[in-house]
Amino acid sequence: MSARIINGKAIASNLREQLTEDVKKLITDGIRPGLAVVLVGEDPASISYVSAKERDCEKVGIYSRDIRLSPEISQDKLLKLIEELNADPDIHGILVQLPLPEGLNEETVISAISPDKDVDGFHPVSIGRLVLNLDGFIPCTPHGVIKMLEAADVTIEGSDVVIVGRSRIVGAPLANLLFRKAPGGNATVTVCHTRTRDLAEKVRQADIVIAAAGRPGTVTADMVKEGAVVIDVGVNRVEDASRQRGYRLVGDVDFDSVKEVAGAISPVPGGVGPLTRAMLLWNTVISARNAGSKLA
Ligand code: NAP
């Protein structure tokens, strides 16, 4: 039996349609959601991520301010810029593209963003609110995974979920979202990492497997329970001479073999990636709405 393929592009497109309506309504109420996208340096992957985020804003009617800075910028100057954006009423979300060049402290820079405009959800206040199960900005990739499971009608509550990866941007916040007592949560979660003993045995117990390790082939067919739902967060470049650019993108899951055992599976590309981008727009709209209700 071949698994149902979960189409992240289509789910993200539906979310963008809904957000376009939300943006129209906000504009009628006198608030145009605005996102500042700050890119320091010239890393090609970061440039392409940032450009995609700006295109997404345009599609749904969000104002985006594109701020490109030299990799030589001092930390003080960058912090000053963030301070100005924090005070700017046209900007509801501030995104500083990571990683930052050497010499800039990511922790300090992210902490300088006002928690009210932290649409990436990486500020310690946002993470604290998530852990405490309070309202706040949810990091985009974990939030995208939850939206994907919900849109694909996967039962989260009561399920055994295994996450491979415990990073601060994916694995750890996703675990919190999945086990918290709230809609989209109430699962029983196991988080695996490089010190996990017998990864295969852990993954085999899962009704839902989420791979976020950053290594191709981390999850193979022999590790997956028949009928399990497999979500692949990984994005890895592997050399491919047949492609003009010399590489192709693959996830952490051995897609071809796992799709023969799983009940449903998300592909790479076209899976979690589009949802991550949609959730950034989502957070920006929420932030604009919050700003509006403070004015009212
Ligand atoms: P990361 O910071 O490198 O963390 C990887 C995690 O996976 C770590 O916790 C690591 O364990 C664990 N791990 C690595 N190899 C493992 C193995 N063989 N067995 C068990 N655990 C293993 O990576 P990240 O930032 O979370 O990103 C993970 C992947 O998701 C990357 O491919 C990234 O490109 C992708 N990503 C995709 C999106 C999207 O929108 N689709 C967004 C963000 C990230 P330790 O903690 O023990 O080192």
Short mmCIF file of C-alpha atoms and ligand atoms in Angstrom, two decimals:
data_model
loop_
_atom_site.label_atom_id
_atom_site.label_comp_id
_atom_site.label_asym_id
_atom_site.label_seq_id
_atom_site.Cartn_x
_atom_site.Cartn_y
_atom_site.Cartn_z
CA MET A 1 0.00 0.00 0.00
CA SER A 2 1.34 3.42 -0.91
CA ALA A 3 0.91 6.28 1.56
CA ARG A 4 -1.33 9.30 1.10
CA ILE A 5 0.92 12.22 0.17
CA ILE A 6 0.32 15.31 2.32
CA ASN A 7 0.47 18.30 0.01
CA GLY A 8 2.05 21.15 1.97
CA LYS A 9 1.83 23.54 -0.97
CA ALA A 10 -1.93 23.17 -1.22
CA ILE A 11 -2.43 23.51 2.55
CA ALA A 12 -0.26 26.64 2.59
CA SER A 13 -2.14 28.08 -0.36
CA ASN A 14 -5.46 27.65 1.51
CA LEU A 15 -3.98 29.36 4.55
CA ARG A 16 -2.75 32.26 2.38
CA GLU A 17 -6.23 32.66 0.91
CA GLN A 18 -7.68 32.95 4.41
CA LEU A 19 -4.91 35.39 5.40
CA THR A 20 -5.58 37.53 2.32
CA GLU A 21 -9.14 38.01 3.58
CA ASP A 22 -7.88 38.80 7.10
CA VAL A 23 -5.45 41.39 5.69
CA LYS A 24 -8.23 43.02 3.62
CA LYS A 25 -10.35 43.33 6.74
CA LEU A 26 -7.50 44.82 8.75
CA ILE A 27 -6.80 47.35 5.99
CA THR A 28 -10.48 48.35 6.05
CA ASP A 29 -10.05 48.91 9.79
CA GLY A 30 -7.07 51.18 9.06
CA ILE A 31 -4.19 48.76 9.77
CA ARG A 32 -1.97 47.38 7.06
CA PRO A 33 0.10 44.54 8.53
CA GLY A 34 3.81 45.24 8.04
CA LEU A 35 6.81 42.92 8.25
CA ALA A 36 10.44 44.06 8.39
CA VAL A 37 12.81 41.46 6.97
CA VAL A 38 16.39 42.08 8.05
CA LEU A 39 19.17 40.29 6.20
CA VAL A 40 22.78 40.75 7.30
CA GLY A 41 25.36 39.59 4.77
CA GLU A 42 25.14 37.82 1.44
CA ASP A 43 24.62 34.14 2.19
CA PRO A 44 22.92 32.81 -0.99
CA ALA A 45 20.53 30.48 0.89
CA SER A 46 19.48 33.34 3.21
CA ILE A 47 18.95 35.67 0.23
CA SER A 48 16.65 33.15 -1.39
CA TYR A 49 14.69 32.54 1.87
CA VAL A 50 14.28 36.28 2.43
CA SER A 51 13.15 36.92 -1.16
CA ALA A 52 10.56 34.14 -0.85
CA LYS A 53 9.24 35.67 2.38
CA GLU A 54 8.88 39.06 0.68
CA ARG A 55 7.03 37.52 -2.27
CA ASP A 56 4.68 35.78 0.18
CA CYS A 57 3.91 39.11 1.88
CA GLU A 58 3.06 40.67 -1.46
CA LYS A 59 0.69 37.79 -2.32
CA VAL A 60 -1.47 38.35 0.77
CA GLY A 61 -1.24 42.16 0.89
CA ILE A 62 1.20 42.50 3.80
CA TYR A 63 3.59 45.46 3.55
CA SER A 64 7.17 44.16 3.67
CA ARG A 65 10.23 46.28 4.32
CA ASP A 66 13.35 44.71 2.95
CA ILE A 67 16.44 45.72 4.95
CA ARG A 68 19.76 44.41 3.62
CA LEU A 69 22.85 45.11 5.69
CA SER A 70 26.56 44.66 5.19
CA PRO A 71 28.12 41.65 6.98
CA GLU A 72 30.49 44.21 8.51
CA ILE A 73 27.70 45.97 10.44
CA SER A 74 28.47 46.37 14.17
CA GLN A 75 26.24 44.77 16.76
CA ASP A 76 25.45 48.21 18.21
CA LYS A 77 24.21 49.48 14.84
CA LEU A 78 22.07 46.39 14.33
CA LEU A 79 20.58 46.74 17.81
CA LYS A 80 19.85 50.43 17.11
CA LEU A 81 18.01 49.46 13.92
CA ILE A 82 15.94 46.89 15.81
CA GLU A 83 15.10 49.53 18.40
CA GLU A 84 13.81 51.80 15.61
CA LEU A 85 11.73 48.98 14.13
CA ASN A 86 10.34 48.18 17.60
CA ALA A 87 9.05 51.76 17.77
CA ASP A 88 7.79 51.94 14.15
CA PRO A 89 3.96 51.80 14.03
CA ASP A 90 3.98 50.57 10.41
CA ILE A 91 5.92 47.45 11.38
CA HIS A 92 4.12 44.65 13.22
CA GLY A 93 6.66 41.90 12.73
CA ILE A 94 10.46 41.88 12.74
CA LEU A 95 12.33 39.00 11.25
CA VAL A 96 16.12 38.82 11.47
CA GLN A 97 17.26 36.11 9.09
CA LEU A 98 19.53 33.55 10.78
CA PRO A 99 22.31 32.59 10.86
CA LEU A 100 24.00 35.95 11.48
CA PRO A 101 27.58 36.48 10.32
CA GLU A 102 30.39 35.88 12.83
CA GLY A 103 30.84 38.68 15.33
CA LEU A 104 27.11 39.20 15.88
CA ASN A 105 25.51 37.51 18.85
CA GLU A 106 22.22 35.89 17.76
CA GLU A 107 20.97 35.58 21.31
CA THR A 108 21.43 39.31 21.99
CA VAL A 109 19.97 40.35 18.63
CA ILE A 110 16.85 38.15 18.92
CA SER A 111 16.31 39.28 22.52
CA ALA A 112 16.37 42.92 21.35
CA ILE A 113 13.25 42.40 19.21
CA SER A 114 10.12 43.52 21.02
CA PRO A 115 8.24 40.37 22.13
CA ASP A 116 5.14 42.10 20.62
CA LYS A 117 6.78 41.93 17.15
CA ASP A 118 8.58 38.59 17.50
CA VAL A 119 6.88 36.89 14.54
CA ASP A 120 9.60 34.22 14.30
CA GLY A 121 8.72 33.18 17.86
CA PHE A 122 12.37 32.81 18.91
CA HIS A 123 12.41 35.48 21.65
CA PRO A 124 12.84 34.00 25.14
CA VAL A 125 9.47 35.55 26.08
CA SER A 126 7.73 33.74 23.19
CA ILE A 127 9.40 30.44 24.07
CA GLY A 128 8.51 30.95 27.75
CA ARG A 129 4.87 31.61 26.88
CA LEU A 130 4.78 28.49 24.71
CA VAL A 131 6.20 26.33 27.50
CA LEU A 132 3.73 27.85 29.98
CA ASN A 133 0.87 27.23 27.53
CA LEU A 134 0.02 30.94 27.32
CA ASP A 135 -0.96 32.83 24.16
CA GLY A 136 2.01 34.11 22.18
CA PHE A 137 3.90 33.80 18.91
CA ILE A 138 4.60 30.18 18.02
CA PRO A 139 7.76 29.43 15.99
CA CYS A 140 6.77 29.01 12.34
CA THR A 141 8.04 25.52 11.52
CA PRO A 142 6.56 23.73 14.56
CA HIS A 143 3.31 25.65 14.06
CA GLY A 144 3.36 24.67 10.39
CA VAL A 145 3.69 20.99 11.34
CA ILE A 146 0.62 21.23 13.59
CA LYS A 147 -1.38 23.00 10.85
CA MET A 148 -0.29 20.31 8.41
CA LEU A 149 -1.43 17.47 10.69
CA GLU A 150 -4.75 19.21 11.31
CA ALA A 151 -5.36 19.92 7.62
CA ALA A 152 -4.57 16.28 6.80
CA ASP A 153 -7.12 15.14 9.43
CA VAL A 154 -4.50 13.36 11.50
CA THR A 155 -5.57 12.72 15.10
CA ILE A 156 -3.00 14.30 17.38
CA GLU A 157 -4.73 13.94 20.73
CA GLY A 158 -3.76 10.70 22.44
CA SER A 159 -1.32 9.71 19.70
CA ASP A 160 2.21 8.49 20.31
CA VAL A 161 4.50 10.95 18.55
CA VAL A 162 8.23 10.54 18.04
CA ILE A 163 10.24 13.61 17.06
CA VAL A 164 13.77 13.06 15.79
CA GLY A 165 15.64 16.26 16.72
CA ARG A 166 15.58 18.58 19.74
CA SER A 167 16.71 21.92 18.31
CA ARG A 168 15.46 25.19 19.72
CA ILE A 169 13.76 26.14 16.46
CA VAL A 170 12.10 22.84 15.54
CA GLY A 171 12.24 19.78 17.82
CA ALA A 172 11.95 21.35 21.27
CA PRO A 173 9.09 23.82 20.58
CA LEU A 174 7.27 21.18 18.53
CA ALA A 175 7.40 18.76 21.46
CA ASN A 176 5.87 21.45 23.68
CA LEU A 177 3.10 22.17 21.20
CA LEU A 178 2.25 18.51 20.78
CA PHE A 179 2.06 17.58 24.46
CA ARG A 180 0.48 20.75 25.83
CA LYS A 181 -3.09 20.69 27.06
CA ALA A 182 -4.57 22.63 24.14
CA PRO A 183 -6.06 22.09 20.67
CA GLY A 184 -3.38 20.57 18.44
CA GLY A 185 -1.77 19.03 21.53
CA ASN A 186 -2.50 16.28 24.06
CA ALA A 187 -0.18 13.79 22.36
CA THR A 188 2.35 11.60 24.13
CA VAL A 189 5.71 12.76 22.85
CA THR A 190 9.15 11.16 22.70
CA VAL A 191 12.02 13.38 21.60
CA CYS A 192 15.06 11.63 20.11
CA HIS A 193 18.56 13.01 19.46
CA THR A 194 22.09 11.81 18.81
CA ARG A 195 22.38 10.26 22.28
CA THR A 196 19.16 8.27 21.94
CA ARG A 197 19.70 4.54 22.35
CA ASP A 198 18.09 2.50 19.57
CA LEU A 199 16.40 5.21 17.50
CA ALA A 200 14.71 2.61 15.28
CA GLU A 201 13.00 0.97 18.25
CA LYS A 202 11.67 4.36 19.44
CA VAL A 203 10.43 5.42 15.99
CA ARG A 204 8.68 2.08 15.50
CA GLN A 205 6.34 2.85 18.42
CA ALA A 206 5.06 6.06 16.82
CA ASP A 207 1.65 6.78 15.33
CA ILE A 208 3.20 10.03 14.09
CA VAL A 209 6.91 10.36 13.24
CA ILE A 210 8.41 13.82 12.77
CA ALA A 211 11.92 13.92 11.35
CA ALA A 212 13.92 17.08 12.04
CA ALA A 213 17.51 15.88 12.20
CA GLY A 214 19.05 17.55 9.17
CA ARG A 215 20.43 14.25 7.86
CA PRO A 216 19.18 12.44 4.76
CA GLY A 217 18.08 8.85 5.36
CA THR A 218 17.60 9.25 9.13
CA VAL A 219 14.20 7.52 8.95
CA THR A 220 13.97 4.37 6.84
CA ALA A 221 11.09 1.98 6.08
CA ASP A 222 12.17 -0.66 8.61
CA MET A 223 11.80 1.96 11.40
CA VAL A 224 8.20 2.92 10.60
CA LYS A 225 5.06 1.23 11.92
CA GLU A 226 2.61 0.21 9.19
CA GLY A 227 0.12 3.04 8.64
CA ALA A 228 2.03 5.67 10.67
CA VAL A 229 1.97 9.32 9.64
CA VAL A 230 5.44 10.59 8.70
CA ILE A 231 6.22 14.32 8.57
CA ASP A 232 9.58 15.25 7.11
CA VAL A 233 10.91 18.62 8.28
CA GLY A 234 14.46 18.08 7.02
CA VAL A 235 15.84 20.03 4.09
CA ASN A 236 19.19 18.74 2.85
CA ARG A 237 21.15 19.43 -0.32
CA VAL A 238 22.54 16.33 -2.00
CA GLU A 239 24.79 16.48 -5.03
CA ASP A 240 22.99 15.77 -8.29
CA ALA A 241 24.91 16.21 -11.51
CA SER A 242 21.69 15.79 -13.54
CA ARG A 243 20.37 19.10 -12.15
CA GLN A 244 21.50 22.40 -13.58
CA ARG A 245 22.30 23.75 -10.10
CA GLY A 246 24.27 20.59 -9.23
CA TYR A 247 22.15 19.50 -6.27
CA ARG A 248 18.63 18.54 -5.25
CA LEU A 249 16.76 18.93 -2.00
CA VAL A 250 15.81 15.89 0.07
CA GLY A 251 14.35 15.46 3.54
CA ASP A 252 15.47 13.31 6.46
CA VAL A 253 13.13 10.48 5.49
CA ASP A 254 13.89 7.86 2.86
CA PHE A 255 10.73 8.88 1.01
CA ASP A 256 10.56 6.12 -1.62
CA SER A 257 10.76 3.23 0.84
CA VAL A 258 8.84 4.85 3.72
CA LYS A 259 5.84 5.72 1.53
CA GLU A 260 5.27 1.99 1.03
CA VAL A 261 4.76 1.46 4.79
CA ALA A 262 3.37 4.77 6.07
CA GLY A 263 -0.31 5.74 6.02
CA ALA A 264 0.49 9.33 5.09
CA ILE A 265 3.73 11.15 4.37
CA SER A 266 4.84 14.71 3.61
CA PRO A 267 7.31 15.20 0.75
CA VAL A 268 10.40 17.41 0.45
CA PRO A 269 10.15 19.83 -1.25
CA GLY A 270 6.47 20.76 -1.11
CA GLY A 271 5.83 19.62 2.47
CA VAL A 272 6.59 21.53 5.66
CA GLY A 273 8.56 24.32 3.93
CA PRO A 274 5.53 26.14 2.41
CA LEU A 275 3.75 25.93 5.78
CA THR A 276 6.68 27.46 7.63
CA ARG A 277 6.42 30.44 5.28
CA ALA A 278 2.64 30.68 5.68
CA MET A 279 2.92 30.71 9.47
CA LEU A 280 5.21 33.75 9.33
CA LEU A 281 2.40 35.61 7.54
CA TRP A 282 -0.04 34.24 10.11
CA ASN A 283 2.03 35.64 13.02
CA THR A 284 2.35 39.01 11.26
CA VAL A 285 -1.42 39.24 10.86
CA ILE A 286 -1.92 38.31 14.54
CA SER A 287 0.57 40.99 15.56
CA ALA A 288 -1.18 43.64 13.45
CA ARG A 289 -4.51 42.62 14.95
CA ASN A 290 -3.03 42.88 18.48
CA ALA A 291 -1.67 46.35 17.66
CA GLY A 292 -5.12 47.37 16.38
CA SER A 293 -6.89 46.22 19.53
CA LYS A 294 -4.38 48.19 21.66
CA LEU A 295 -5.31 51.33 19.66
CA ALA A 296 -9.04 50.71 20.02
P1 NAP B 1 19.81 21.20 14.16
O1 NAP B 1 19.81 22.42 14.99
O2 NAP B 1 21.06 20.73 13.50
O3 NAP B 1 19.25 20.00 15.06
C1 NAP B 1 19.21 18.69 14.59
C2 NAP B 1 18.70 17.80 15.70
O4 NAP B 1 18.63 16.47 15.20
C3 NAP B 1 19.59 17.76 16.93
O5 NAP B 1 18.80 17.74 18.09
C4 NAP B 1 20.38 16.45 16.77
O6 NAP B 1 20.71 15.84 18.00
C5 NAP B 1 19.35 15.58 16.05
N1 NAP B 1 19.98 14.57 15.20
C6 NAP B 1 20.84 14.75 14.19
N2 NAP B 1 21.19 13.57 13.65
C7 NAP B 1 20.52 12.62 14.33
C8 NAP B 1 20.47 11.22 14.27
N3 NAP B 1 21.18 10.54 13.34
N4 NAP B 1 19.71 10.55 15.15
C9 NAP B 1 18.99 11.22 16.09
N5 NAP B 1 19.00 12.56 16.20
C10 NAP B 1 19.75 13.25 15.34
O7 NAP B 1 18.74 21.30 12.99
P2 NAP B 1 17.34 22.13 12.92
O8 NAP B 1 17.61 23.55 12.78
O9 NAP B 1 16.42 21.63 13.96
O10 NAP B 1 16.81 21.60 11.51
C11 NAP B 1 16.56 20.22 11.27
C12 NAP B 1 16.28 20.03 9.80
O11 NAP B 1 15.08 20.73 9.49
C13 NAP B 1 17.34 20.61 8.86
O12 NAP B 1 17.42 19.80 7.72
C14 NAP B 1 16.79 21.97 8.48
O13 NAP B 1 17.26 22.40 7.24
C15 NAP B 1 15.31 21.64 8.43
N6 NAP B 1 14.43 22.78 8.62
C16 NAP B 1 13.40 22.89 7.76
C17 NAP B 1 12.50 23.90 7.90
C18 NAP B 1 11.35 23.96 6.97
O14 NAP B 1 10.67 24.97 6.93
N7 NAP B 1 11.06 22.90 6.23
C19 NAP B 1 12.65 24.86 8.91
C20 NAP B 1 13.70 24.71 9.82
C21 NAP B 1 14.59 23.65 9.66
P3 NAP B 1 21.69 16.53 19.10
O15 NAP B 1 20.86 17.59 19.77
O16 NAP B 1 22.06 15.41 20.00
O17 NAP B 1 22.83 17.12 18.31
#
